[in-house]
Amino acid sequence: MAVLVTGGLGYVGSHSVKQLVERGEHVINLDNLIFGHKQAACGSEVIIGDIGDRALLRDIFSKYDIDAVMHFAALADVPESVADPRKYYDTNVAKSLALLDVMLESDVKMMIFSSSAATFGDPQVVPIPEDHPKNPTNPYGRSKLMLEEILREYERAYGLRAISLRYFNASGADPSGEIGEDHNPEHHLIPIVLQVALGQREQVSIYGTDWPTKDGTCVRDYVHVSDLAQAHLLALDALRNGCQTTEYNLGNGNGYTVMEVVRTAENVTGREIKTVSADRRPGDPAVLVASSEKIVKELGWKPKYPDLETIIETAWKWHSTHPNGYE
Ligand code: UFG
């Protein structure tokens, strides 16, 4: 029995693959290497290719005895999705439909899907529960919501069961220091802040200092990537035990401002991190904090690294030992 992981050489994918392999799962890791890194394979069987390639998918499903798919492969740059929505609906929706088609042809009927807090848009209440209204403010969030809705219909019509995991702000790195976050270009706050600590950037721009929050900067719910990985393994077990299609939010329920992240990173690294005020970034909500009670209660999810300092310590261990990422 094997698990097909798409995008398993990327950031959240590779951390999940590592935990799958560590518990003895046979992992087939399909990645097109656009964002993935070969060095992040973690003992999985890597196949270089695209999720939109039906012929390749048919080969994979006929060659291996796959019972479930973890589907990470996607584009995830919010501003880019606004500038070029076609690319996002093509990769995140159309190519996912190709994958689902071949799964159904091959009678593989379990999927764990990487969704996002971006499906909610501006929250009306925080912490955000799963059934909060969904009004994505960008094509990225809408593409993720579309797939969630498609997965609901595919259960009704075809019996394909899926768990959608809505990540809030994925961050940190595997505590071993072997794998971590390496995006090019990098847009995320914590790696950017640590690049300033490393002297690779002069300063970090703070996107808005006049938000209605305690210090005027945006509040986010940072969740450790290894805790996200743990949730994927629990979701796989739940599907194998017969659970029905559902969605779970993944965050720690604690919001930190951008300035709190910078100050915590200064403490962790012992270095000064220069900041400069900049305009608000279009599409940013002021506050995004998850309620993850549902997955805690239903699947027994227990984050091991919930506090911001530990998250940044693990990220620092990775960035300070891999200043140029995997290269
Ligand atoms: N920020 C800065 N300066 C920077 C980078 C970020 O001030 O140089 C701020 C952002 O404005 C935001 C916060 O830091 O308020 C966090 O920004 P990130 O880009 O790290 O993360 P986001 O909250 O924008 O986005 C993340 C994921 C998206 C996802 C979104 C909602 O990266 O894929 O959460 O789920 F859509």
Short mmCIF file of C-alpha atoms and ligand atoms in Angstrom, two decimals:
data_model
loop_
_atom_site.label_atom_id
_atom_site.label_comp_id
_atom_site.label_asym_id
_atom_site.label_seq_id
_atom_site.Cartn_x
_atom_site.Cartn_y
_atom_site.Cartn_z
CA MET A 1 0.00 0.00 0.00
CA ALA A 2 1.31 3.45 -0.88
CA VAL A 3 0.31 7.09 -0.45
CA LEU A 4 0.66 9.43 -3.42
CA VAL A 5 1.85 12.86 -2.30
CA THR A 6 1.69 15.69 -4.84
CA GLY A 7 4.01 18.62 -4.24
CA GLY A 8 5.87 16.58 -1.64
CA LEU A 9 9.16 18.37 -2.31
CA GLY A 10 7.69 21.71 -1.26
CA TYR A 11 7.51 23.28 2.19
CA VAL A 12 4.47 21.73 3.91
CA GLY A 13 4.60 18.70 1.61
CA SER A 14 8.15 17.72 2.54
CA HIS A 15 7.50 18.00 6.27
CA SER A 16 4.48 15.73 5.88
CA VAL A 17 6.43 13.27 3.72
CA LYS A 18 9.10 13.09 6.41
CA GLN A 19 6.58 12.07 9.06
CA LEU A 20 4.87 9.59 6.71
CA VAL A 21 8.19 7.91 5.91
CA GLU A 22 9.19 7.91 9.59
CA ARG A 23 6.10 5.93 10.46
CA GLY A 24 6.77 3.42 7.70
CA GLU A 25 4.40 4.53 4.91
CA HIS A 26 5.49 3.94 1.30
CA VAL A 27 5.38 7.44 -0.19
CA ILE A 28 5.26 8.17 -3.92
CA ASN A 29 6.24 11.81 -4.22
CA LEU A 30 5.07 13.52 -7.43
CA ASP A 31 6.55 16.98 -7.87
CA ASN A 32 7.27 19.13 -10.94
CA LEU A 33 10.24 20.86 -9.23
CA ILE A 34 8.91 24.35 -9.99
CA PHE A 35 8.95 25.08 -6.26
CA GLY A 36 10.08 21.72 -4.92
CA HIS A 37 13.61 20.75 -3.94
CA LYS A 38 15.09 17.32 -4.68
CA GLN A 39 17.03 17.49 -1.41
CA ALA A 40 13.72 17.48 0.50
CA ALA A 41 12.70 13.95 -0.53
CA CYS A 42 13.13 12.51 3.01
CA GLY A 43 13.28 8.88 1.83
CA SER A 44 10.23 9.03 -0.44
CA GLU A 45 10.15 7.64 -3.98
CA VAL A 46 10.30 10.76 -6.16
CA ILE A 47 8.66 11.04 -9.58
CA ILE A 48 9.29 14.28 -11.44
CA GLY A 49 6.15 15.33 -13.26
CA ASP A 50 3.02 17.42 -13.26
CA ILE A 51 -0.37 16.78 -11.68
CA GLY A 52 -2.02 17.80 -14.95
CA ASP A 53 -0.31 14.96 -16.86
CA ARG A 54 -3.07 12.34 -17.03
CA ALA A 55 -0.90 9.75 -18.80
CA LEU A 56 1.72 9.98 -16.09
CA LEU A 57 -0.94 9.78 -13.38
CA ARG A 58 -2.45 6.67 -14.99
CA ASP A 59 1.00 5.06 -15.03
CA ILE A 60 1.52 5.86 -11.37
CA PHE A 61 -1.87 4.57 -10.25
CA SER A 62 -1.46 1.37 -12.26
CA LYS A 63 2.08 0.72 -11.08
CA TYR A 64 1.57 1.30 -7.35
CA ASP A 65 -1.12 0.13 -4.95
CA ILE A 66 -2.16 3.62 -3.84
CA ASP A 67 -4.99 3.98 -1.32
CA ALA A 68 -4.91 7.74 -0.69
CA VAL A 69 -3.60 11.00 -2.12
CA MET A 70 -2.21 13.95 -0.18
CA HIS A 71 -2.58 16.86 -2.53
CA PHE A 72 -0.19 19.73 -1.76
CA ALA A 73 0.81 20.75 -5.30
CA ALA A 74 -0.51 24.25 -5.98
CA LEU A 75 0.40 27.86 -6.59
CA ALA A 76 0.18 29.97 -3.43
CA ASP A 77 1.27 33.54 -4.08
CA VAL A 78 -1.71 35.78 -3.29
CA PRO A 79 -0.63 38.96 -5.18
CA GLU A 80 0.34 36.88 -8.21
CA SER A 81 -3.10 35.28 -8.16
CA VAL A 82 -4.67 38.74 -8.40
CA ALA A 83 -2.42 39.70 -11.33
CA ASP A 84 -2.78 36.39 -13.17
CA PRO A 85 -5.90 34.49 -12.03
CA ARG A 86 -5.90 32.20 -15.07
CA LYS A 87 -2.73 30.53 -13.84
CA TYR A 88 -4.30 29.88 -10.44
CA TYR A 89 -7.57 28.41 -11.73
CA ASP A 90 -5.60 26.29 -14.17
CA THR A 91 -3.11 24.85 -11.68
CA ASN A 92 -5.18 24.77 -8.51
CA VAL A 93 -8.54 23.80 -10.02
CA ALA A 94 -8.23 22.37 -13.55
CA LYS A 95 -5.16 20.26 -12.85
CA SER A 96 -6.65 19.09 -9.56
CA LEU A 97 -9.69 17.93 -11.55
CA ALA A 98 -7.37 15.88 -13.79
CA LEU A 99 -5.91 14.29 -10.67
CA LEU A 100 -9.39 13.56 -9.29
CA ASP A 101 -10.46 12.05 -12.66
CA VAL A 102 -7.56 9.62 -12.67
CA MET A 103 -8.16 8.79 -9.00
CA LEU A 104 -11.77 7.87 -9.81
CA GLU A 105 -10.73 5.86 -12.89
CA SER A 106 -8.30 4.00 -10.63
CA ASP A 107 -10.83 3.57 -7.81
CA VAL A 108 -8.71 5.59 -5.34
CA LYS A 109 -11.21 7.37 -3.14
CA MET A 110 -9.41 9.22 -0.35
CA MET A 111 -7.81 12.66 -0.56
CA ILE A 112 -6.24 15.03 1.94
CA PHE A 113 -6.32 18.48 0.42
CA SER A 114 -4.16 21.51 1.30
CA SER A 115 -6.63 24.34 1.74
CA SER A 116 -6.12 27.74 3.29
CA ALA A 117 -7.38 30.39 5.67
CA ALA A 118 -7.60 32.45 2.47
CA THR A 119 -10.94 30.69 1.80
CA PHE A 120 -12.55 32.90 4.49
CA GLY A 121 -11.58 36.39 3.35
CA ASP A 122 -12.08 39.12 5.95
CA PRO A 123 -13.30 37.45 9.12
CA GLN A 124 -16.53 38.54 10.78
CA VAL A 125 -15.53 36.79 14.03
CA VAL A 126 -12.20 35.62 15.42
CA PRO A 127 -11.13 32.96 16.20
CA ILE A 128 -12.58 31.73 12.91
CA PRO A 129 -14.58 28.49 13.10
CA GLU A 130 -14.90 26.11 10.13
CA ASP A 131 -18.46 27.19 9.30
CA HIS A 132 -17.60 30.90 9.14
CA PRO A 133 -18.88 32.50 5.87
CA LYS A 134 -16.47 32.13 2.95
CA ASN A 135 -15.73 35.27 0.93
CA PRO A 136 -12.22 34.91 -0.47
CA THR A 137 -10.66 38.24 -1.37
CA ASN A 138 -8.34 36.87 -4.06
CA PRO A 139 -8.26 34.17 -6.77
CA TYR A 140 -5.86 32.03 -4.71
CA GLY A 141 -8.39 31.74 -1.86
CA ARG A 142 -11.23 31.24 -4.33
CA SER A 143 -9.36 28.44 -6.13
CA LYS A 144 -8.94 26.61 -2.80
CA LEU A 145 -12.59 27.12 -1.88
CA MET A 146 -13.67 25.83 -5.31
CA LEU A 147 -11.79 22.59 -4.76
CA GLU A 148 -13.28 22.18 -1.28
CA GLU A 149 -16.75 22.54 -2.81
CA ILE A 150 -15.92 20.15 -5.64
CA LEU A 151 -14.72 17.60 -3.09
CA ARG A 152 -18.07 17.85 -1.26
CA GLU A 153 -19.89 17.08 -4.51
CA TYR A 154 -17.52 14.24 -5.43
CA GLU A 155 -18.32 12.52 -2.16
CA ARG A 156 -22.05 12.75 -2.83
CA ALA A 157 -21.75 11.62 -6.44
CA TYR A 158 -18.78 9.24 -6.46
CA GLY A 159 -18.07 8.32 -2.86
CA LEU A 160 -14.62 9.96 -2.93
CA ARG A 161 -13.96 11.05 0.67
CA ALA A 162 -11.72 14.04 1.40
CA ILE A 163 -10.41 16.06 4.30
CA SER A 164 -9.55 19.67 3.51
CA LEU A 165 -7.02 21.19 5.90
CA ARG A 166 -7.09 24.97 6.03
CA TYR A 167 -3.65 26.19 7.02
CA PHE A 168 -3.32 29.53 8.70
CA ASN A 169 0.29 30.83 8.65
CA ALA A 170 2.53 27.81 8.07
CA SER A 171 5.92 28.54 9.64
CA GLY A 172 9.00 27.08 11.34
CA ALA A 173 11.07 24.13 10.17
CA ASP A 174 11.60 20.51 11.12
CA PRO A 175 13.40 20.57 14.50
CA SER A 176 16.14 18.29 13.09
CA GLY A 177 17.29 21.21 10.91
CA GLU A 178 17.34 18.88 7.86
CA ILE A 179 14.46 20.44 5.95
CA GLY A 180 12.87 23.87 6.05
CA GLU A 181 11.33 26.77 4.15
CA ASP A 182 12.91 27.76 0.84
CA HIS A 183 10.76 29.86 -1.47
CA ASN A 184 12.12 31.85 -4.37
CA PRO A 185 11.10 34.63 -4.35
CA GLU A 186 10.31 34.74 -0.62
CA HIS A 187 7.20 36.67 0.46
CA HIS A 188 6.55 35.29 3.92
CA LEU A 189 7.20 37.30 7.02
CA ILE A 190 9.29 34.96 9.18
CA PRO A 191 11.87 33.97 6.53
CA ILE A 192 12.16 37.61 5.45
CA VAL A 193 12.75 38.72 9.04
CA LEU A 194 15.41 36.02 9.45
CA GLN A 195 17.09 37.07 6.19
CA VAL A 196 17.48 40.52 7.75
CA ALA A 197 19.00 38.89 10.86
CA LEU A 198 21.43 37.05 8.56
CA GLY A 199 22.42 40.28 6.82
CA GLN A 200 20.96 39.12 3.50
CA ARG A 201 18.44 41.97 3.46
CA GLU A 202 18.85 45.39 4.92
CA GLN A 203 15.40 45.73 6.46
CA VAL A 204 11.90 44.35 6.63
CA SER A 205 9.04 46.45 5.26
CA ILE A 206 6.07 46.50 7.60
CA TYR A 207 2.97 46.42 5.40
CA GLY A 208 0.75 48.84 7.28
CA THR A 209 1.15 50.33 10.75
CA ASP A 210 -2.36 51.78 11.00
CA TRP A 211 -4.42 48.59 11.19
CA PRO A 212 -7.03 48.37 13.98
CA THR A 213 -4.82 46.12 16.12
CA LYS A 214 -2.91 46.64 19.37
CA ASP A 215 0.24 48.02 17.71
CA GLY A 216 -1.19 48.89 14.29
CA THR A 217 0.33 45.89 12.47
CA CYS A 218 -1.51 42.80 11.15
CA VAL A 219 -2.27 39.86 13.40
CA ARG A 220 -1.72 36.28 12.18
CA ASP A 221 -1.93 32.79 13.62
CA TYR A 222 1.48 31.15 13.06
CA VAL A 223 1.34 27.35 13.08
CA HIS A 224 4.38 25.09 13.01
CA VAL A 225 4.84 23.16 9.77
CA SER A 226 5.54 19.92 11.69
CA ASP A 227 2.21 20.35 13.49
CA LEU A 228 0.54 20.77 10.10
CA ALA A 229 2.27 17.54 9.04
CA GLN A 230 0.94 15.76 12.13
CA ALA A 231 -2.59 16.85 11.13
CA HIS A 232 -2.12 15.25 7.69
CA LEU A 233 -1.23 11.90 9.25
CA LEU A 234 -4.26 12.09 11.55
CA ALA A 235 -6.46 12.95 8.57
CA LEU A 236 -5.09 9.96 6.65
CA ASP A 237 -5.89 7.67 9.58
CA ALA A 238 -9.39 9.15 9.85
CA LEU A 239 -10.10 8.55 6.15
CA ARG A 240 -8.78 5.00 6.38
CA ASN A 241 -11.14 4.50 9.32
CA GLY A 242 -14.09 5.57 7.18
CA CYS A 243 -14.60 9.23 8.08
CA GLN A 244 -16.69 11.36 5.73
CA THR A 245 -15.67 14.47 3.79
CA THR A 246 -15.00 17.44 6.03
CA GLU A 247 -12.82 20.51 6.57
CA TYR A 248 -10.59 21.50 9.47
CA ASN A 249 -8.88 24.78 10.38
CA LEU A 250 -5.26 24.52 11.48
CA GLY A 251 -3.87 27.25 13.68
CA ASN A 252 -2.91 27.72 17.32
CA GLY A 253 -5.68 30.17 18.17
CA ASN A 254 -3.09 32.79 19.17
CA GLY A 255 -2.64 35.93 17.14
CA TYR A 256 0.70 37.77 16.93
CA THR A 257 1.28 41.14 15.31
CA VAL A 258 3.96 41.67 12.68
CA MET A 259 5.96 43.70 15.23
CA GLU A 260 5.68 40.91 17.81
CA VAL A 261 7.15 38.53 15.24
CA VAL A 262 10.05 40.94 14.62
CA ARG A 263 10.72 41.38 18.36
CA THR A 264 10.56 37.64 19.01
CA ALA A 265 12.98 37.05 16.13
CA GLU A 266 15.36 39.61 17.67
CA ASN A 267 15.26 37.68 20.95
CA VAL A 268 15.79 34.32 19.27
CA THR A 269 18.65 35.46 17.01
CA GLY A 270 20.22 37.99 19.37
CA ARG A 271 20.46 40.37 16.40
CA GLU A 272 18.82 43.66 15.64
CA ILE A 273 16.23 43.54 12.87
CA LYS A 274 15.69 46.85 11.12
CA THR A 275 12.12 47.68 10.08
CA VAL A 276 10.63 50.34 7.85
CA SER A 277 6.96 51.32 7.58
CA ALA A 278 5.39 50.64 4.20
CA ASP A 279 1.92 50.83 2.64
CA ARG A 280 -0.66 48.20 3.39
CA ARG A 281 -0.43 45.18 1.10
CA PRO A 282 -3.61 44.86 -0.99
CA GLY A 283 -5.85 41.99 0.10
CA ASP A 284 -4.37 41.63 3.61
CA PRO A 285 -7.01 41.17 6.33
CA ALA A 286 -6.16 42.92 9.64
CA VAL A 287 -6.57 39.79 11.76
CA LEU A 288 -6.60 36.06 10.93
CA VAL A 289 -6.79 33.68 13.87
CA ALA A 290 -8.08 30.11 13.73
CA SER A 291 -10.34 28.16 15.95
CA SER A 292 -8.96 24.62 15.63
CA GLU A 293 -11.20 23.07 18.27
CA LYS A 294 -12.84 20.81 15.70
CA ILE A 295 -9.67 18.91 14.73
CA VAL A 296 -8.51 18.81 18.35
CA LYS A 297 -11.81 17.27 19.40
CA GLU A 298 -12.47 14.99 16.43
CA LEU A 299 -8.97 13.81 15.43
CA GLY A 300 -6.97 14.45 18.60
CA TRP A 301 -4.62 16.96 16.94
CA LYS A 302 -2.11 18.20 19.52
CA PRO A 303 0.35 20.85 18.31
CA LYS A 304 3.84 20.18 19.69
CA TYR A 305 5.25 23.63 18.90
CA PRO A 306 2.45 26.13 19.55
CA ASP A 307 4.45 29.09 20.81
CA LEU A 308 5.91 31.69 18.51
CA GLU A 309 9.37 31.59 20.07
CA THR A 310 9.77 27.86 19.39
CA ILE A 311 8.44 28.30 15.86
CA ILE A 312 11.02 31.01 15.18
CA GLU A 313 13.80 29.00 16.89
CA THR A 314 13.24 26.08 14.52
CA ALA A 315 13.07 28.43 11.53
CA TRP A 316 16.32 30.09 12.67
CA LYS A 317 18.03 26.71 13.02
CA TRP A 318 17.19 26.02 9.37
CA HIS A 319 17.94 29.47 7.92
CA SER A 320 21.16 30.01 9.86
CA THR A 321 22.55 26.64 8.73
CA HIS A 322 21.13 26.93 5.16
CA PRO A 323 21.49 30.64 4.36
CA ASN A 324 20.99 29.91 0.66
CA GLY A 325 18.24 27.35 1.18
CA TYR A 326 18.73 23.91 -0.35
CA GLU A 327 21.33 25.09 -2.89
N1 UFG B 1 4.34 41.14 6.13
C1 UFG B 1 5.07 42.32 6.27
N2 UFG B 1 6.24 42.42 5.60
C2 UFG B 1 6.74 41.44 4.81
C3 UFG B 1 6.00 40.24 4.67
C4 UFG B 1 4.79 40.14 5.35
O1 UFG B 1 4.66 43.23 6.97
O2 UFG B 1 7.82 41.62 4.21
C5 UFG B 1 3.09 41.01 6.86
C6 UFG B 1 1.89 40.76 5.97
O3 UFG B 1 1.32 41.97 5.54
C7 UFG B 1 0.98 39.96 6.90
C8 UFG B 1 1.95 39.18 7.79
O4 UFG B 1 3.20 39.86 7.67
O5 UFG B 1 0.25 40.82 7.70
C9 UFG B 1 2.14 37.76 7.35
O6 UFG B 1 2.42 37.74 5.96
P1 UFG B 1 2.81 36.42 5.16
O7 UFG B 1 3.03 36.84 3.73
O8 UFG B 1 3.88 35.69 5.85
O9 UFG B 1 1.50 35.53 5.28
P2 UFG B 1 0.00 35.88 4.87
O10 UFG B 1 -0.75 36.02 6.14
O11 UFG B 1 -0.12 36.98 3.90
O12 UFG B 1 -0.37 34.62 3.98
C10 UFG B 1 -0.44 33.33 4.45
C11 UFG B 1 -0.09 32.36 3.34
C12 UFG B 1 -1.04 32.52 2.20
C13 UFG B 1 -2.43 32.39 2.66
C14 UFG B 1 -2.70 33.32 3.81
C15 UFG B 1 -4.05 33.10 4.38
O13 UFG B 1 1.21 32.62 2.93
O14 UFG B 1 -0.77 31.52 1.24
O15 UFG B 1 -1.75 33.10 4.85
O16 UFG B 1 -4.17 31.75 4.62
F1 UFG B 1 -3.29 32.70 1.66
#
